[in-house]
mmCIF file of C-alpha atoms and ligand atoms in Angstrom:
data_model
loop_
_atom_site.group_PDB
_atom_site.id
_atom_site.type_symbol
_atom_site.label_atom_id
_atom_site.label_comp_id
_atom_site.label_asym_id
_atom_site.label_seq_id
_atom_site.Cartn_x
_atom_site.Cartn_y
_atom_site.Cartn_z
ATOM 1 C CA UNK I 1 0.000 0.000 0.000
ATOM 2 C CA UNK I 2 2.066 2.756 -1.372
ATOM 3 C CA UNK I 3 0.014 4.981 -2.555
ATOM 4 C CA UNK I 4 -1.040 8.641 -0.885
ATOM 5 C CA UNK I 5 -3.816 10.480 -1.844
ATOM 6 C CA UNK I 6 -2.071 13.724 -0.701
ATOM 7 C CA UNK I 7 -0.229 14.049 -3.494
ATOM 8 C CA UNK I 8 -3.012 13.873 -6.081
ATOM 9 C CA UNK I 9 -5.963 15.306 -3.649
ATOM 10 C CA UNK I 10 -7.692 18.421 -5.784
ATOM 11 C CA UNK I 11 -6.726 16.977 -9.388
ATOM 12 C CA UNK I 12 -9.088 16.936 -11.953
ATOM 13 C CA UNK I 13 -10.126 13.772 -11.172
ATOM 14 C CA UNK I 14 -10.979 14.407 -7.748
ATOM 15 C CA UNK I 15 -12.861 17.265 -8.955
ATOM 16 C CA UNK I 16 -15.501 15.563 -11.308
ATOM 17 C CA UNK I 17 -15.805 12.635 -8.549
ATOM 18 C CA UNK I 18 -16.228 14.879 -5.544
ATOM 19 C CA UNK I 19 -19.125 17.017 -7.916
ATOM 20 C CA UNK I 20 -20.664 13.459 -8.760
ATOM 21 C CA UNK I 21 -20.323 12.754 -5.022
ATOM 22 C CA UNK I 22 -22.367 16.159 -4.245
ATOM 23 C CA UNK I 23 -25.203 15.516 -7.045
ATOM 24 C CA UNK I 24 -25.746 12.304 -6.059
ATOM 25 C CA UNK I 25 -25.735 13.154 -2.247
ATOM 26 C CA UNK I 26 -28.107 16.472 -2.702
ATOM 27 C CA UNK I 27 -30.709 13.853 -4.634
ATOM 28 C CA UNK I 28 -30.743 11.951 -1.684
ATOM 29 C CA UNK I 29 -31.568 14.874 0.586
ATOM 30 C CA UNK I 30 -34.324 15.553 -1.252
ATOM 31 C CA UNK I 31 -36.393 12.551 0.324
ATOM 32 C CA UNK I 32 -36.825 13.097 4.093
ATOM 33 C CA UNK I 33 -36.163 9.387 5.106
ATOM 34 C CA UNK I 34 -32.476 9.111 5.859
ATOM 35 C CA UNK I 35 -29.773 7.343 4.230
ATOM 36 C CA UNK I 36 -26.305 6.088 4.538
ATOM 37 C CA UNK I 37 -23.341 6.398 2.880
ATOM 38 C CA UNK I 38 -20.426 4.499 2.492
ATOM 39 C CA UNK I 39 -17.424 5.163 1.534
ATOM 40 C CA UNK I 40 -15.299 2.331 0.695
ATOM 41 C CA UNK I 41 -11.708 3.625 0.088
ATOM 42 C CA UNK I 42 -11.952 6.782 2.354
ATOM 43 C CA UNK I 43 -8.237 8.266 2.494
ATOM 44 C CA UNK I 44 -7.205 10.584 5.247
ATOM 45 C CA UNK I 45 -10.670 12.646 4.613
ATOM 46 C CA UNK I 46 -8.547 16.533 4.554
ATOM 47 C CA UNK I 47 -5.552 17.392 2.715
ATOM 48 C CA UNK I 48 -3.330 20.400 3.203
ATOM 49 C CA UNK I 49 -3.185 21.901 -0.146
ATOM 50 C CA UNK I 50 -0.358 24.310 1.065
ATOM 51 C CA UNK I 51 1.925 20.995 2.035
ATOM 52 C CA UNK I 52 4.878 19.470 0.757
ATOM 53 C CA UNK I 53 3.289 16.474 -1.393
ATOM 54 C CA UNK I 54 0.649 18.986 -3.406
ATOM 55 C CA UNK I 55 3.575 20.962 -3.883
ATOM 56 C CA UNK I 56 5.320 17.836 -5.288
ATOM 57 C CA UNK I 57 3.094 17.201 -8.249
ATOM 58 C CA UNK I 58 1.397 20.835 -8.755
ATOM 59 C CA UNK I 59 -2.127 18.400 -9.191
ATOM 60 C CA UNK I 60 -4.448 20.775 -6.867
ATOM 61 C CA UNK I 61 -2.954 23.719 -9.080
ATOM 62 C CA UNK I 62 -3.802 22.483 -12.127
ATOM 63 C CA UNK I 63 -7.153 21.235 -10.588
ATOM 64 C CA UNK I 64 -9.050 22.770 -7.759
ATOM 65 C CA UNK I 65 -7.130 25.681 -7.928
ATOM 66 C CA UNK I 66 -8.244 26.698 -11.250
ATOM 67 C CA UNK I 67 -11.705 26.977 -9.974
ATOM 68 C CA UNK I 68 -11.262 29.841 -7.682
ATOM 69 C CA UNK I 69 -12.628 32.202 -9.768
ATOM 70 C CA UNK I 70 -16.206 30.432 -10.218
ATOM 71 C CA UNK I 71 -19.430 31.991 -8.350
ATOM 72 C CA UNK I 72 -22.451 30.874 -8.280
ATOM 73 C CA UNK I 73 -23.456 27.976 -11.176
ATOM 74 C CA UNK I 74 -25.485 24.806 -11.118
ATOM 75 C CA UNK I 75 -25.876 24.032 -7.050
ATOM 76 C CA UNK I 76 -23.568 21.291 -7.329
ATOM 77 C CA UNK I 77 -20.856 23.314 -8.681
ATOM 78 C CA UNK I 78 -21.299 26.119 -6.448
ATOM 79 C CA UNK I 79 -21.698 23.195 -3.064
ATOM 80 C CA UNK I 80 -18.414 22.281 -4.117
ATOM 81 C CA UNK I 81 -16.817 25.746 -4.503
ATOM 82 C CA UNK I 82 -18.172 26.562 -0.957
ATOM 83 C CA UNK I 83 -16.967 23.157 0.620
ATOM 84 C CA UNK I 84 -13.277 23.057 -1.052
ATOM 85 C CA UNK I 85 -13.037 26.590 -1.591
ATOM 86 C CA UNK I 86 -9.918 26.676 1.145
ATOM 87 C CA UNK I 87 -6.291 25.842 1.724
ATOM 88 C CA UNK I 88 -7.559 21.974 3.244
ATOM 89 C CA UNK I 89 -8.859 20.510 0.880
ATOM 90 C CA UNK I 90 -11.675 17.908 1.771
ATOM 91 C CA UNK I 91 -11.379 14.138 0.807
ATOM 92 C CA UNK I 92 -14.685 12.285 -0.004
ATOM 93 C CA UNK I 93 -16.243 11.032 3.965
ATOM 94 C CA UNK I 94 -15.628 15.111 4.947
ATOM 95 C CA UNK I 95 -17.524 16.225 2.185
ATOM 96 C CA UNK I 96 -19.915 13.269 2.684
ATOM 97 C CA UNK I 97 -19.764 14.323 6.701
ATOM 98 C CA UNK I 98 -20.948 17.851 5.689
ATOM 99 C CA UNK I 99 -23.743 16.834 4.375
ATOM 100 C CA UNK I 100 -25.413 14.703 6.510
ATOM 101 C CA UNK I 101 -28.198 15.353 8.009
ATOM 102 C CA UNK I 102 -28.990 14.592 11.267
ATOM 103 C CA UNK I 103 -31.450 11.214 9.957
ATOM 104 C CA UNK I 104 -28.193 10.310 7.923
ATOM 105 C CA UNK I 105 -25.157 8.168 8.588
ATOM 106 C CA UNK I 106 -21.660 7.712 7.080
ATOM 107 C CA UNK I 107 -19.201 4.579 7.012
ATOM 108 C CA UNK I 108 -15.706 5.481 5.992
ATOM 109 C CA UNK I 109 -13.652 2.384 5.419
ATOM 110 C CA UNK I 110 -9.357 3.066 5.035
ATOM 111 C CA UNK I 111 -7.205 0.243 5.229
ATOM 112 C CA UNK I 112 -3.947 2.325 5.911
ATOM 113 C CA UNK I 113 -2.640 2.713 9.485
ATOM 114 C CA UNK I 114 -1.798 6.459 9.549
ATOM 115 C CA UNK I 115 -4.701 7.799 7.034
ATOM 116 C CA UNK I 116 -7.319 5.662 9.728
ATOM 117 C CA UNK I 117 -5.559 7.944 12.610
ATOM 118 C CA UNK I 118 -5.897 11.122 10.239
ATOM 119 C CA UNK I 119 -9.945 10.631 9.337
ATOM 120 C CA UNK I 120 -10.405 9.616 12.625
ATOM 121 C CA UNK I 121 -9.723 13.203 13.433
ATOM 122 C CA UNK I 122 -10.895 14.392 10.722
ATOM 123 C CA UNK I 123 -14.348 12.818 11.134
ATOM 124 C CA UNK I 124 -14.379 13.288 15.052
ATOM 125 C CA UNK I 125 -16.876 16.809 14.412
ATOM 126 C CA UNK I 126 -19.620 14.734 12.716
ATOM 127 C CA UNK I 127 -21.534 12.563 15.029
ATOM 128 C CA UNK I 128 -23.113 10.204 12.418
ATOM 129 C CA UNK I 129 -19.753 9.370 11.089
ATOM 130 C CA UNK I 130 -18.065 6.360 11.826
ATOM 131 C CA UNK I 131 -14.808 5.007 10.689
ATOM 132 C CA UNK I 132 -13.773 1.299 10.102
ATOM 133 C CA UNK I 133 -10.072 0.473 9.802
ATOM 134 C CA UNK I 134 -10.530 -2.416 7.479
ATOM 135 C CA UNK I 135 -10.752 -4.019 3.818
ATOM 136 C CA UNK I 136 -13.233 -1.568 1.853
ATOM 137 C CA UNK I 137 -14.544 -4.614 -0.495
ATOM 138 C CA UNK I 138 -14.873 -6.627 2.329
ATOM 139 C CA UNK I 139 -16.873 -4.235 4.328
ATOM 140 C CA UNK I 140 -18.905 -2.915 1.864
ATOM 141 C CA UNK I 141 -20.298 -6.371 1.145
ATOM 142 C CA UNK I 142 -21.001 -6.887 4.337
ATOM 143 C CA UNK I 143 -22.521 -3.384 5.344
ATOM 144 C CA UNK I 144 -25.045 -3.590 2.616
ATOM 145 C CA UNK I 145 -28.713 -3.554 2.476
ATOM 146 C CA UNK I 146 -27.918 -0.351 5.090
ATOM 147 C CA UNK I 147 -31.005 -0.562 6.756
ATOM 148 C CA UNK I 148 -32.491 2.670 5.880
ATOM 149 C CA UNK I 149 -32.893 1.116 2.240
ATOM 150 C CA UNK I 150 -31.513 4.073 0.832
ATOM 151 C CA UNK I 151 -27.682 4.515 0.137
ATOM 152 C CA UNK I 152 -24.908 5.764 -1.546
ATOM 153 C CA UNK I 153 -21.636 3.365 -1.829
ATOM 154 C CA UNK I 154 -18.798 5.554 -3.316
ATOM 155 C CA UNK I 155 -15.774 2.710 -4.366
ATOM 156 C CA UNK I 156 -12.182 4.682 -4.867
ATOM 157 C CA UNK I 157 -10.029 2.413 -4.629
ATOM 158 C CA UNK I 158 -6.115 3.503 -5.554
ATOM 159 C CA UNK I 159 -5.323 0.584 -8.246
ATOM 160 C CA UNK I 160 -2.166 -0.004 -7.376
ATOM 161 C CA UNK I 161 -2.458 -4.040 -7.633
ATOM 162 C CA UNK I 162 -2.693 -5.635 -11.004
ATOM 163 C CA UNK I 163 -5.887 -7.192 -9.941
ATOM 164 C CA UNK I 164 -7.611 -4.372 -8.508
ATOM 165 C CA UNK I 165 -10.071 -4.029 -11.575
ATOM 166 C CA UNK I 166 -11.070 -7.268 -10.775
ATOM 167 C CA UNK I 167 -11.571 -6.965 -6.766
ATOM 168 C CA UNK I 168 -13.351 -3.424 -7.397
ATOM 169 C CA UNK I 169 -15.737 -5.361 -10.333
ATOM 170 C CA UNK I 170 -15.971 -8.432 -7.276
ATOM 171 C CA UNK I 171 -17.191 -6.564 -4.896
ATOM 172 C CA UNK I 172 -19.329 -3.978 -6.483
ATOM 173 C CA UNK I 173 -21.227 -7.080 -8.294
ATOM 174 C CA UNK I 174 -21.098 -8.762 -4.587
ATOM 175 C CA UNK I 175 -22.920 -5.342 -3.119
ATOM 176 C CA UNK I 176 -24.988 -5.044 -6.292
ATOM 177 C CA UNK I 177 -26.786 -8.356 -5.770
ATOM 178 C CA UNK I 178 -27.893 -7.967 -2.183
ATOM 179 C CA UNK I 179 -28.862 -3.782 -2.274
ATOM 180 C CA UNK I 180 -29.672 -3.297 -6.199
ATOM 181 C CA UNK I 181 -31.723 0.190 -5.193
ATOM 182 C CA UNK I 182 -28.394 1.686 -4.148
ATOM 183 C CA UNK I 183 -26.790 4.441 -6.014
ATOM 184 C CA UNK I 184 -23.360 3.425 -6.514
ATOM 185 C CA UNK I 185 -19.838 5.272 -7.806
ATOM 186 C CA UNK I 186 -17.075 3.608 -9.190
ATOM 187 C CA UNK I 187 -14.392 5.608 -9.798
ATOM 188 C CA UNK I 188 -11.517 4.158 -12.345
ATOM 189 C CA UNK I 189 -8.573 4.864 -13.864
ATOM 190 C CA UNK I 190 -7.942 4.616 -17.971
ATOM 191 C CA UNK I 191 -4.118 4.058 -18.440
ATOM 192 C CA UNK I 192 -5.748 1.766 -21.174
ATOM 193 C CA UNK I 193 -9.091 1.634 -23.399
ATOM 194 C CA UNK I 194 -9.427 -2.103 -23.252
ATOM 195 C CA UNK I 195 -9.170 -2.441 -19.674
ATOM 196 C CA UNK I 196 -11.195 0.657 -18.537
ATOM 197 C CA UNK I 197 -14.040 -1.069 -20.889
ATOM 198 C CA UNK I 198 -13.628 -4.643 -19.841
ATOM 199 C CA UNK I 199 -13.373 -3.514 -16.029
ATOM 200 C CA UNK I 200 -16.743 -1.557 -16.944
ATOM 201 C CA UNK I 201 -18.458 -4.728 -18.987
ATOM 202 C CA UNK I 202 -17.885 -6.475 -15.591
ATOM 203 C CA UNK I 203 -19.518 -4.090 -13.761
ATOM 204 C CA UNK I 204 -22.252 -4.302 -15.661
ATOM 205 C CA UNK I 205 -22.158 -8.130 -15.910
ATOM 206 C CA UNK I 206 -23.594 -7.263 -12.082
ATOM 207 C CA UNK I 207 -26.852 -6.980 -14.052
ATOM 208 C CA UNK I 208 -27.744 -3.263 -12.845
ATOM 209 C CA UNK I 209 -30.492 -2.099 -15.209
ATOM 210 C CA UNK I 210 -29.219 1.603 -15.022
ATOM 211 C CA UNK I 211 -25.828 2.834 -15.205
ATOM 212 C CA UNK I 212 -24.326 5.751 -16.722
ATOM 213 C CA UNK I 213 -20.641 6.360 -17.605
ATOM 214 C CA UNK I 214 -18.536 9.410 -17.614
ATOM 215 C CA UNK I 215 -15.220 9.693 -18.790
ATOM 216 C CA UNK I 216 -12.971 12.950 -18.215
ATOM 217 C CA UNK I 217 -9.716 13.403 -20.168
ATOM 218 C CA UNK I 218 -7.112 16.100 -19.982
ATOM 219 C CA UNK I 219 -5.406 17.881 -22.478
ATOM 220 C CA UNK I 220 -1.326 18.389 -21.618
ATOM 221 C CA UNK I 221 -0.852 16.188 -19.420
ATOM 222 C CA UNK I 222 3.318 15.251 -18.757
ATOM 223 C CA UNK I 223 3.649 11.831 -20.028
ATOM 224 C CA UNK I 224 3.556 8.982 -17.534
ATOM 225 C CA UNK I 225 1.361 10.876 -15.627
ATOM 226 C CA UNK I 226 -2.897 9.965 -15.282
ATOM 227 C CA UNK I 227 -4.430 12.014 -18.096
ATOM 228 C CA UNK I 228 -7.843 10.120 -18.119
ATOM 229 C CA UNK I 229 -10.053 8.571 -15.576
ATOM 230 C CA UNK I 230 -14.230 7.439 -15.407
ATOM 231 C CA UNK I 231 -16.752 6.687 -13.098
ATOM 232 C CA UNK I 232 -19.296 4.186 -13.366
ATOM 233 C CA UNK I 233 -22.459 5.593 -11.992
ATOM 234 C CA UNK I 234 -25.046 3.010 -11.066
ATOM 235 C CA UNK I 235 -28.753 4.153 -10.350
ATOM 236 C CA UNK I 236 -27.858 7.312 -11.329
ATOM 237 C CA UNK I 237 -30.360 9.946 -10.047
ATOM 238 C CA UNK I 238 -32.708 11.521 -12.404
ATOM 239 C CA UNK I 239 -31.632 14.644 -13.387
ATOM 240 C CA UNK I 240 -27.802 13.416 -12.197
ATOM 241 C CA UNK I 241 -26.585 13.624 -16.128
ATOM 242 C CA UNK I 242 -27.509 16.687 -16.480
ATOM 243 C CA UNK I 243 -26.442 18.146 -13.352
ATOM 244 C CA UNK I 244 -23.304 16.804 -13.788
ATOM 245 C CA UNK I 245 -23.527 18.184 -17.535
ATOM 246 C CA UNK I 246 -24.164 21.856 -16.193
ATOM 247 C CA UNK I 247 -21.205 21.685 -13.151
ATOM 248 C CA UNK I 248 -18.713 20.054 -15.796
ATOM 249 C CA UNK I 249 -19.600 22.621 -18.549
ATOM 250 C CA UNK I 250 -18.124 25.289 -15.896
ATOM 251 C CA UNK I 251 -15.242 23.770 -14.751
ATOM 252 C CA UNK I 252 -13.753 21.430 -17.488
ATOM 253 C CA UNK I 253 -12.378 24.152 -19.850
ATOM 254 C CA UNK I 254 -10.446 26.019 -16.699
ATOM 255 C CA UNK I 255 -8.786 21.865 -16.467
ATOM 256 C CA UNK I 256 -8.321 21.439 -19.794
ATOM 257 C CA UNK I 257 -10.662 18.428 -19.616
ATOM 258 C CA UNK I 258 -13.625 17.566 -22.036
ATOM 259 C CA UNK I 259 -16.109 14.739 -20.814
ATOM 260 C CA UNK I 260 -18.141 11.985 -22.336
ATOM 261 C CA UNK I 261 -21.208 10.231 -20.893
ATOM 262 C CA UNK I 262 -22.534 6.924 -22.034
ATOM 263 C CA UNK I 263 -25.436 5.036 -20.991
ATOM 264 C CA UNK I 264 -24.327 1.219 -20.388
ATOM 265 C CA UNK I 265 -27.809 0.294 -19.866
ATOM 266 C CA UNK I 266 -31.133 2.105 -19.292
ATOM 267 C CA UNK I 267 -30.937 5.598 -20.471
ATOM 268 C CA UNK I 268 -32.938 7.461 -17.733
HETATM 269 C C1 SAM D 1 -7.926 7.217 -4.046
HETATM 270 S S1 SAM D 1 -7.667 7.158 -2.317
HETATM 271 C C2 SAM D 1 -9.226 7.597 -1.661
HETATM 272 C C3 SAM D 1 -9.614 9.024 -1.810
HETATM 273 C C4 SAM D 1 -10.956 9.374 -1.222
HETATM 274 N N1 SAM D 1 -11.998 8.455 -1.625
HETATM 275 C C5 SAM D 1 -11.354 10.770 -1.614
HETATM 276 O O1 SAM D 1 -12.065 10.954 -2.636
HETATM 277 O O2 SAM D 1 -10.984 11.704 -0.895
HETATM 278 C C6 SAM D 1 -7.617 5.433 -1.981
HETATM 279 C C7 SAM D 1 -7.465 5.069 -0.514
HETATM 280 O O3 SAM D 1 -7.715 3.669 -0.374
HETATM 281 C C8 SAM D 1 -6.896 3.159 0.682
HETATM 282 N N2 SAM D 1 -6.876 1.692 0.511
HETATM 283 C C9 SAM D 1 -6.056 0.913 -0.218
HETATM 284 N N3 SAM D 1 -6.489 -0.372 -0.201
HETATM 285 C C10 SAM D 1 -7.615 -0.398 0.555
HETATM 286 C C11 SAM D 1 -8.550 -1.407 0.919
HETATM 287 N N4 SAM D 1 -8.414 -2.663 0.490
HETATM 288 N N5 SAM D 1 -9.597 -1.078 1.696
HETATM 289 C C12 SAM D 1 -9.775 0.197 2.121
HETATM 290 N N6 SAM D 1 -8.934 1.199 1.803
HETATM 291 C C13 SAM D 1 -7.869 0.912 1.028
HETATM 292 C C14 SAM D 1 -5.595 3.894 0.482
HETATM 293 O O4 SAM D 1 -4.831 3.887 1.682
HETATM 294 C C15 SAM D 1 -6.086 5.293 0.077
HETATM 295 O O5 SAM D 1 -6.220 6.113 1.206
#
């Protein structure tokens, strides 16, 4: 387990996950019944965007950073500008944390040592977050149905092993096939075409009905470095394309990044 979130935290990746994060979370406050969220591959939950490792790889300034002049927008867009709008720089359970309400719950899953002693801290504010030092695939299969029936599983997972396509594809299928109402996000990597689509066919080979794809690339990136990545939305909200349309029609051309969505199955 090598790999540190601090040193890509803010990147343009982070930003279209952590606005797909928002949209699907403000859907969910729309019903009054709670729900519960969790968050498979949590990371240390608050990154220091004036440290040493975003420093290291400039990824926040050529992300995040390049947002600060946005006001206002869709309410996704401008959520997100008011929750990472600072020098710390929230990972997924602290924006997930913010917006609980008080009939909601999060479950933050990190396997690392030191990032579980971080988002403890991190998460200590929120009473209806809880953090489990653990395996996120293992958890999430056994954390699902939550019992409020309604629930958002985000799966980030750092793909470091050669067979983390696979595990990620395992589990989500695993979760899938005991809480199929669940709005799930599966956020990927494409260092490849081939495998970004098999890992996605496999998802799908789940059998979920509705899923949605959206793939962000950007322009001048410094070779060896991640110039694309997707998420795999499943149950997508409605409304959640084009919410997602109108926040990345804002901030994609201040990244550099132009976006494609594709309905795997069941166009809403
Ligand atoms: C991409 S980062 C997560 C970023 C976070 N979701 C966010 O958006 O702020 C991936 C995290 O997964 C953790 N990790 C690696 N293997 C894991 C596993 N099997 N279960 C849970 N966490 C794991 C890493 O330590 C790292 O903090």
């Amino acid at each position: 387990m090598n790999y540190r979130h601090a040193f890509h935290a803010g990147n343009f990746a982070d930003v279209v996950k952590h606005l797909a994060l928002i949209a699907g979370l403000e859907h969910l406050r729309r019903k009054a019944t709670g729900f519960a969220v969790i968050d498979t591959h949590a990371g240390r939950g608050a990154y220091n965007l004036a440290g040493t490792e975003a420093a290291r790889t400039g990824e926040a300034a050529d992300g995040i950073r390049r947002l600060t002049d946005v006001n206002g927008g869709p309410a996704t867009l401008a959520t997100y500008r008011e929750l990472a709008g600072g020098e710390i720089y929230p990972g997924s359970p602290l924006i997930a944390a913010k917006l609980l309400r008080p009939q909601d719950r999060l479950v933050a899953v990190e396997k690392h040592p030191e990032d579980v002693v971080a988002l403890r801290e991190t998460l200590q504010p929120y009473a209806k977050a809880r953090v489990e030092e653990g395996d996120g695939y293992k958890r999430l299969v056994a954390l699902v149905p939550p019992p409020e029936r309604r629930g958002l599983i985000l799966v980030d997972p750092p793909y470091e092993a050669p067979d983390e396509f696979r595990f990620a594809a395992h589990a989500v299928t695993a979760a899938y096939r005991r809480f199929a109402t669940g709005l799930y996000l599966i956020w990927f990597p494409i260092k490849s075409a081939a495998e970004a689509n098999a890992f996605c066919g496999e998802v799908l080979a789940s059998g979920a009905g509705k899923v949605l794809r959206v793939d962000v690339e950007k322009r001048g990136i410094a070779e060896g470095k991640l110039a694309a990545a997707g998420l795999v939305v499943i149950n997508p909200p409605w409304q959640f394309e084009d919410e997602m349309r109108a926040a990345l029609d804002i901030a994609l051309p201040r990244l550099d990044c132009s976006a494609r969505f594709d309905w795997l199955a069941g166009k809403e």
